Amino acid sequence: MQEKLAVLDAFVKQETERLKIPGLVIGMRIEDIEFVKAYGVRSKSTGVPMEITTLLQQCSLTKSFCAAACGLLVHMGKLEWRKPIVSYLPDLMLKDLYITKTVTLIDLLSHRLGLAPHPHARRGTRQCLSSSYSLYENLKELDFCDQFRDSYNYSEIAYAIVGRLIERVSGQTFTAFVDEHLLKPLDIHGVWTTEAFLESDNHAMPHCWDTNVETLLEMEEPDLEYKEIAPFNDDNPFFSPCGTLHCSAQDMLKWLNCLLNDGKHGDQQIVYELDVITSVHNCSENSNSYLGYGCGWSIYKYDRHLIKAHNGSNPGFSLHMRFTDDFCMFVCSNSDKESFVMDLPRLATSLFLEAHESDLQMHREAIWSEPLGKIWDTQDSLKYCEGPEPEMHPEFDEFLGRFSHPAYGSIEITMRDHLMLQRDPEPAQKLYQARSHPNDPRTVFYTLQFEFEIHMMLEFVKRDRWTLIVRDASGSLPIEIVLNKD
């Protein structure tokens, strides 16, 4: 076993250097042996080494704590897995009345609600994201995109609703309940806000590719460097259950050890209803190895093992955790190199759980054969950025003003130097020049780039008056979110 750990250690060190990953940390247990190690730096700007106690954004790995909190409340008799949640949240109102009356805790936790993901409702216009929970009060304005209980649509909003449910039946805030009943008994030192994360003297800063378009166009083979960015600020308490926990790799290994021990820490039972939490409740997108989604966990079959796993990411952070039988593993990088972070646990699983020896170098050559830093499959993707400057629409001033949606909030479009800008509520966002739609003179579209997000396409459509459309194609079926001019 020690020889295999040495092989893994050397492989990770080699690959993090080859891929120019700023920092990475691993926590793993195989049988009775624990392996926890940090590589690289917390921050490229300071060069301070990464440590196993360094605070990291846990992103969607937080969902496993949300599911465990529900299991505890079921054990306490305060919740039931398959009872309509309007029994606990009578003020809940979704756009579909039937779903409102019948949706259960299992439906929400297993992403089978059918609600469109609406990622921009959480990460887009910030005005709707406030401590007043205004998004909860306007859930009836959010569209569905697929069949209830017969589809898989990953939903942050569903977990946010679960968090509200936990608060209602427990009488505590979601974070206070998880701190008291899950983190404190395991001696996990977590914080829940970006402010508290940055106040720590041992936290990792996120890093993203420095993707300057003009530089890329001059390069035959993009060979990019990581640049340090500010952490994604996700401090709205409504979305705490989705991904706002910050803790270290050492602490996440404590969490996985507890789950590996059937929810126990020593003689104390911490996690209840683990069999329900790790059972498949949504098999809409199953495959040969992927069985489906449970409650905060994806369930995979590997040889004779059932692997419970989950990924997580924010701009500049990539994570993965998994556990099965006598093996568990946590990996986090303070970079957006998701492919390495997602594949490394698969290779480690092969190395430690298969009966025969595995050659990690062979696996690396098979899985990561792409050149270092190449982020586009073809040069055609780069050429899309080329060409003359777009012509401005003759009625450009008609686009200016404030546009609103009951759940998404409002944005104000202003003009400066022939560029459209979103002036508030978040001045760090950039709006690029508008282009006329080639097939419809009534439509003008432009690109909005959040400081911490990828580009998002918005369109102005002239119906009775100019209307702003957000195209949300992140779910099973695309939907339109209409923002009307005030």
XYZ file of C-alpha atoms in Angstrom:
486
model
C 0.000 0.000 0.000
C 2.792 2.457 0.826
C 4.322 1.803 -2.597
C 1.037 2.716 -4.282
C 0.802 5.890 -2.202
C 4.322 6.815 -3.280
C 3.342 6.264 -6.933
C 0.273 8.465 -6.494
C 2.267 11.174 -4.720
C 4.885 11.316 -7.454
C 2.227 11.325 -10.151
C 0.290 14.240 -8.598
C 3.464 16.278 -8.132
C 4.460 15.659 -11.750
C 1.052 16.540 -13.158
C 0.469 19.687 -11.102
C 3.788 21.016 -12.372
C 3.105 19.954 -15.971
C -0.353 21.505 -15.982
C 0.848 24.644 -14.154
C -1.832 24.162 -11.492
C -1.220 26.756 -8.720
C -2.224 24.555 -5.787
C -3.851 21.232 -5.008
C -4.612 19.269 -1.861
C -5.613 15.635 -1.365
C -7.219 13.847 1.564
C -7.592 10.084 1.261
C -8.155 6.973 3.330
C -7.615 3.439 2.110
C -8.420 0.778 4.704
C -6.721 2.052 7.887
C -4.169 4.290 6.172
C -4.720 8.038 5.757
C -2.889 10.175 3.216
C -3.265 13.962 3.309
C -0.930 16.198 1.355
C -0.829 19.679 -0.181
C 0.973 20.715 -3.365
C 1.803 24.105 -4.806
C 0.739 27.449 -3.396
C -2.325 29.102 -1.879
C -1.772 32.193 -3.986
C 0.436 32.907 -6.975
C 0.794 36.512 -5.857
C 2.246 35.601 -2.448
C 3.807 32.196 -3.160
C 2.731 30.927 0.264
C 2.592 27.109 0.209
C -0.741 25.295 0.240
C -1.407 23.382 3.493
C -3.784 20.602 4.458
C -5.418 23.064 6.895
C -5.887 25.809 4.266
C -9.491 27.001 3.923
C -11.036 26.161 0.542
C -14.360 26.942 -1.070
C -16.310 23.671 -0.951
C -18.862 24.766 -3.566
C -21.428 22.045 -4.347
C -19.855 19.581 -1.928
C -21.912 21.564 0.596
C -24.976 19.732 -0.706
C -23.927 16.555 1.112
C -24.194 18.448 4.418
C -27.627 19.723 3.413
C -28.814 16.169 2.733
C -27.320 14.977 6.041
C -29.126 17.773 7.895
C -32.381 16.517 6.367
C -31.582 12.969 7.444
C -31.099 14.144 11.013
C -34.431 15.995 10.997
C -36.145 12.886 9.640
C -34.595 10.898 12.484
C -35.846 13.544 14.945
C -39.375 13.166 13.558
C -39.532 16.729 12.252
C -39.450 15.838 8.541
C -40.551 13.011 6.277
C -38.771 12.180 3.042
C -41.902 11.722 0.928
C -44.367 14.095 2.524
C -45.323 17.153 0.440
C -43.197 20.017 1.708
C -46.135 22.447 1.673
C -47.020 20.695 4.927
C -43.953 22.473 6.354
C -43.756 25.460 3.997
C -47.372 26.565 3.409
C -46.119 29.782 1.809
C -44.227 27.902 -0.929
C -45.523 28.840 -4.364
C -44.004 27.513 -7.587
C -45.219 28.347 -11.068
C -46.925 24.951 -11.362
C -49.651 24.528 -8.749
C -49.726 20.714 -8.933
C -45.973 20.497 -8.326
C -46.267 23.004 -5.503
C -48.778 20.755 -3.724
C -46.996 17.439 -4.316
C -43.218 18.075 -4.366
C -41.327 16.240 -1.632
C -37.934 16.460 0.031
C -36.659 13.571 -2.127
C -37.772 15.407 -5.276
C -35.802 18.509 -4.344
C -32.640 16.740 -3.173
C -32.434 14.441 -6.220
C -32.856 17.195 -8.851
C -36.065 15.765 -10.297
C -38.188 18.872 -9.762
C -38.124 19.787 -13.466
C -37.372 23.425 -12.689
C -35.016 25.106 -15.124
C -31.604 25.673 -13.492
C -31.905 29.482 -13.635
C -28.190 29.981 -12.882
C -28.416 33.715 -13.492
C -31.073 34.109 -10.809
C -28.336 33.188 -8.346
C -25.230 34.547 -10.028
C -26.597 37.157 -12.358
C -28.280 40.376 -11.310
C -27.513 40.742 -7.636
C -30.475 42.917 -6.765
C -32.693 39.878 -6.274
C -30.150 38.233 -3.981
C -30.603 39.843 -0.610
C -31.054 38.833 2.994
C -34.795 39.434 2.555
C -34.975 36.127 0.620
C -36.855 37.882 -2.173
C -36.117 35.045 -4.590
C -38.024 32.578 -2.386
C -40.980 34.930 -2.426
C -40.864 35.054 -6.234
C -40.327 31.377 -7.067
C -43.695 31.462 -8.837
C -42.044 33.572 -11.549
C -39.464 30.897 -12.476
C -40.192 28.569 -15.392
C -39.962 24.792 -15.541
C -38.107 23.161 -18.413
C -38.837 19.454 -18.067
C -41.070 16.757 -16.619
C -41.599 16.567 -12.873
C -40.076 13.340 -11.448
C -39.032 12.174 -14.907
C -35.998 14.343 -15.623
C -32.657 15.453 -14.234
C -32.043 19.190 -14.003
C -29.353 20.164 -11.512
C -30.957 22.857 -9.390
C -29.329 25.186 -6.896
C -32.760 26.679 -6.247
C -34.161 23.295 -5.164
C -31.453 23.039 -2.489
C -32.098 26.630 -1.449
C -35.742 25.673 -0.871
C -34.571 22.718 1.233
C -32.466 25.114 3.294
C -35.537 27.243 3.933
C -37.398 24.067 4.944
C -34.640 23.101 7.411
C -34.808 26.556 8.975
C -38.583 26.403 9.292
C -38.734 23.040 11.090
C -35.557 23.406 13.182
C -36.014 26.973 14.338
C -32.374 27.733 13.451
C -30.649 29.187 10.437
C -29.370 26.541 8.061
C -25.749 27.334 8.851
C -26.334 27.314 12.617
C -28.072 23.924 12.414
C -25.281 22.353 10.351
C -22.613 23.900 12.581
C -24.204 22.528 15.764
C -25.199 19.066 14.611
C -22.657 18.136 11.915
C -19.520 20.292 11.950
C -18.950 20.761 15.681
C -19.258 17.058 16.626
C -16.670 16.226 13.935
C -14.376 19.107 14.941
C -14.732 20.649 11.472
C -13.856 24.338 11.445
C -15.976 25.811 8.675
C -17.065 29.317 7.730
C -19.999 30.234 5.521
C -19.278 33.653 4.027
C -16.672 35.025 1.660
C -15.900 37.749 4.184
C -15.049 35.222 6.903
C -13.086 33.162 4.379
C -10.901 36.133 3.436
C -10.418 37.131 7.061
C -8.719 33.801 7.736
C -4.925 33.951 7.658
C -4.823 30.563 5.909
C -7.071 30.551 2.842
C -6.474 29.681 -0.792
C -7.118 32.215 -3.525
C -8.823 31.090 -6.757
C -7.049 31.147 -10.138
C -8.417 31.105 -13.690
C -6.853 30.935 -17.122
C -5.629 34.325 -18.313
C -7.718 34.230 -21.486
C -7.007 37.512 -23.207
C -8.692 37.106 -26.595
C -6.179 39.226 -28.518
C -3.307 37.168 -27.122
C -5.049 33.911 -27.969
C -5.574 34.921 -31.583
C -1.833 35.439 -31.977
C -0.996 31.970 -30.625
C -0.983 28.872 -32.794
C -1.212 26.685 -29.688
C -2.643 28.442 -26.619
C -0.222 27.965 -23.724
C -1.878 29.845 -20.905
C -0.936 30.864 -17.413
C -3.221 31.016 -14.405
C -4.034 34.407 -12.949
C -5.296 35.012 -9.436
C -8.838 36.365 -9.137
C -11.031 37.494 -6.265
C -13.189 34.729 -4.714
C -16.704 34.397 -6.008
C -18.848 36.287 -3.510
C -21.790 34.041 -2.677
C -22.923 35.338 0.678
C -26.694 35.306 0.216
C -27.928 33.040 3.064
C -30.763 31.713 0.892
C -28.172 29.805 -1.158
C -26.059 28.542 1.761
C -27.210 24.909 1.263
C -26.018 24.974 -2.354
C -22.355 25.696 -1.917
C -21.113 28.324 0.551
C -19.203 26.163 3.042
C -15.464 26.860 3.371
C -13.227 24.390 5.197
C -9.949 22.521 4.767
C -9.016 19.219 3.140
C -8.156 17.870 6.565
C -11.687 18.649 7.721
C -13.310 17.198 4.610
C -11.463 13.949 5.271
C -13.119 13.910 8.710
C -16.472 14.204 6.952
C -15.708 11.354 4.550
C -14.378 9.174 7.373
C -17.668 9.676 9.205
C -19.645 8.603 6.138
C -17.307 5.667 5.592
C -18.069 4.622 9.174
C -21.842 4.481 8.484
C -22.339 8.018 9.776
C -20.585 7.478 13.096
C -17.767 9.390 14.776
C -16.414 7.050 17.407
C -19.504 5.803 19.216
C -21.600 8.876 18.338
C -24.056 8.705 15.427
C -23.709 11.929 13.438
C -25.375 11.178 10.082
C -28.725 9.407 10.016
C -30.721 7.906 7.143
C -27.525 7.344 5.146
C -29.128 4.484 3.251
C -31.806 6.849 1.905
C -29.324 9.636 1.208
C -27.054 7.373 -0.854
C -29.798 5.509 -2.715
C -30.623 6.359 -6.328
C -33.759 8.503 -6.556
C -33.244 9.958 -10.021
C -32.088 7.631 -12.790
C -33.145 9.836 -15.724
C -29.594 10.064 -17.036
C -28.086 6.754 -15.993
C -25.462 4.940 -18.059
C -23.382 1.785 -17.763
C -21.423 3.064 -14.756
C -23.535 6.038 -13.607
C -26.607 4.746 -11.793
C -28.185 8.089 -10.969
C -28.458 10.789 -8.324
C -29.305 10.297 -4.666
C -29.555 13.122 -2.128
C -26.460 15.271 -2.508
C -24.547 12.378 -4.093
C -24.072 10.870 -7.535
C -24.026 7.072 -7.447
C -21.655 5.065 -9.656
C -20.931 1.393 -10.113
C -17.279 0.390 -10.254
C -16.593 -3.315 -10.435
C -18.243 -4.662 -7.261
C -18.259 -1.272 -5.551
C -20.936 1.423 -5.311
C -19.200 4.796 -5.345
C -20.905 7.843 -3.872
C -19.332 10.981 -5.348
C -19.858 14.661 -6.033
C -18.108 17.415 -7.963
C -17.900 21.073 -7.075
C -16.693 24.210 -8.788
C -16.669 27.965 -8.609
C -14.582 30.255 -10.773
C -11.026 29.377 -9.754
C -11.870 26.308 -7.629
C -12.408 22.658 -8.656
C -13.287 19.844 -6.237
C -14.284 16.201 -6.065
C -15.038 13.797 -3.228
C -16.056 10.145 -3.138
C -16.366 7.197 -0.792
C -17.018 3.470 -1.039
C -16.334 0.514 1.238
C -12.833 1.072 2.721
C -11.847 3.943 0.435
C -12.568 7.668 0.391
C -10.912 10.634 -1.303
C -11.154 14.424 -1.454
C -9.363 16.556 -4.049
C -9.390 20.335 -4.428
C -7.441 22.707 -6.637
C -7.492 26.490 -6.424
C -7.734 26.572 -10.223
C -10.332 25.844 -12.887
C -8.467 22.765 -14.157
C -11.562 20.605 -13.602
C -10.520 17.741 -15.870
C -7.526 16.824 -13.682
C -9.442 17.191 -10.417
C -12.315 15.032 -11.700
C -10.132 12.335 -13.246
C -7.532 11.989 -10.487
C -9.963 10.260 -8.067
C -10.954 7.847 -10.841
C -7.351 6.888 -11.350
C -6.781 6.544 -7.616
C -9.870 4.344 -7.387
C -8.433 2.141 -10.096
C -5.055 2.041 -8.389
C -6.301 1.153 -4.911
C -9.443 -0.893 -5.516
C -8.556 -3.067 -8.488
C -7.006 -6.462 -7.879
C -4.178 -5.798 -10.318
C -1.627 -3.007 -10.388
C -2.485 0.122 -12.420
C -0.072 2.227 -14.370
C -0.916 5.857 -13.695
C 1.370 7.064 -16.440
C -0.520 4.944 -18.947
C -3.806 6.360 -17.724
C -2.482 9.886 -17.951
C -1.434 9.421 -21.554
C -4.844 7.989 -22.401
C -6.945 10.601 -20.623
C -4.893 13.806 -20.708
C -3.246 13.580 -24.097
C -4.225 17.160 -24.994
C -1.398 19.706 -25.149
C -0.761 21.765 -22.072
C -3.162 24.637 -21.727
C -5.230 23.900 -24.822
C -8.758 24.996 -24.002
C -10.347 24.871 -27.440
C -10.694 21.762 -29.570
C -10.077 23.611 -32.850
C -8.763 26.917 -34.042
C -12.218 27.624 -35.478
C -13.367 28.583 -31.995
C -10.704 31.277 -31.901
C -11.546 32.534 -35.359
C -15.089 33.219 -34.174
C -13.674 36.247 -32.371
C -12.142 37.659 -35.554
C -13.741 39.974 -38.086
C -14.731 43.633 -38.379
C -16.290 45.546 -35.543
C -20.065 45.041 -35.456
C -22.293 47.844 -36.680
C -24.249 49.676 -34.028
C -28.014 49.506 -34.261
C -29.554 52.795 -35.501
C -32.010 52.838 -32.601
C -29.412 52.003 -30.001
C -30.686 54.507 -27.459
C -33.947 52.582 -27.232
C -32.094 49.862 -25.351
C -31.082 52.183 -22.546
C -32.926 52.180 -19.240
C -33.943 49.761 -16.520
C -35.248 46.278 -17.269
C -36.862 44.136 -14.557
C -38.031 40.626 -13.757
C -39.853 39.758 -10.497
C -37.411 36.983 -9.562
C -34.251 38.002 -11.384
C -34.318 41.604 -10.213
C -33.393 44.519 -12.459
C -30.481 45.857 -14.442
C -29.868 49.339 -15.795
C -28.316 49.656 -19.236
C -26.294 52.807 -19.949
C -24.035 53.956 -22.790
C -20.374 54.915 -22.724
C -17.931 55.064 -25.624
C -20.202 53.034 -27.914
C -20.408 50.220 -25.402
C -23.490 49.132 -23.529
C -22.856 48.859 -19.805
C -24.790 47.426 -16.924
C -24.372 50.235 -14.431
C -25.719 48.558 -11.345
C -26.122 46.677 -9.150
C -22.698 45.203 -9.983
C -20.334 47.536 -11.849
C -17.726 44.787 -12.280
C -19.782 43.337 -15.115
C -19.033 44.254 -18.736
C -21.402 44.503 -21.681
C -19.879 44.211 -25.130
C -21.038 45.793 -28.367
C -24.416 44.865 -29.741
C -24.821 43.057 -33.028
C -27.916 42.970 -35.204
C -29.399 39.532 -35.550
C -28.706 38.366 -39.134
C -32.160 36.843 -39.599
C -34.390 39.161 -37.620
C -34.145 42.973 -37.780
C -36.318 43.190 -34.674
C -33.620 41.531 -32.560
C -30.310 42.883 -31.307
C -28.104 40.802 -29.033
C -25.025 41.530 -26.989
C -22.767 39.638 -24.627
C -22.631 40.126 -20.883
C -19.533 38.922 -19.043
C -19.610 38.638 -15.269
C -16.310 39.113 -13.475
C -16.587 35.557 -12.121
C -18.673 33.958 -14.858
C -18.497 32.928 -18.483
C -20.162 34.971 -21.203
C -23.944 35.036 -21.254
C -25.921 35.988 -24.340
C -28.725 38.492 -23.903
C -31.088 39.648 -26.639
C -33.296 42.662 -27.170
C -36.481 41.758 -29.009
C -38.870 44.405 -30.329
C -42.409 43.295 -29.717
C -44.787 46.023 -28.601
C -41.673 47.617 -27.142
C -38.057 46.572 -26.627
C -37.808 43.581 -24.281
C -34.651 42.054 -22.821
C -34.420 38.259 -23.135
C -32.079 35.942 -21.232
C -31.610 32.636 -23.034
C -31.146 29.915 -20.420
C -29.976 26.741 -22.158
C -28.465 25.108 -19.071
C -31.437 22.806 -18.501
C -32.894 19.992 -20.563
C -34.835 22.464 -22.692
C -33.956 26.140 -23.344
C -36.216 28.747 -21.781
C -36.617 32.510 -22.062
C -36.552 34.880 -19.125
C -38.218 38.148 -20.097
C -37.135 41.409 -18.496
C -39.562 44.212 -19.339
C -38.534 47.831 -19.554
C -39.723 49.835 -16.545
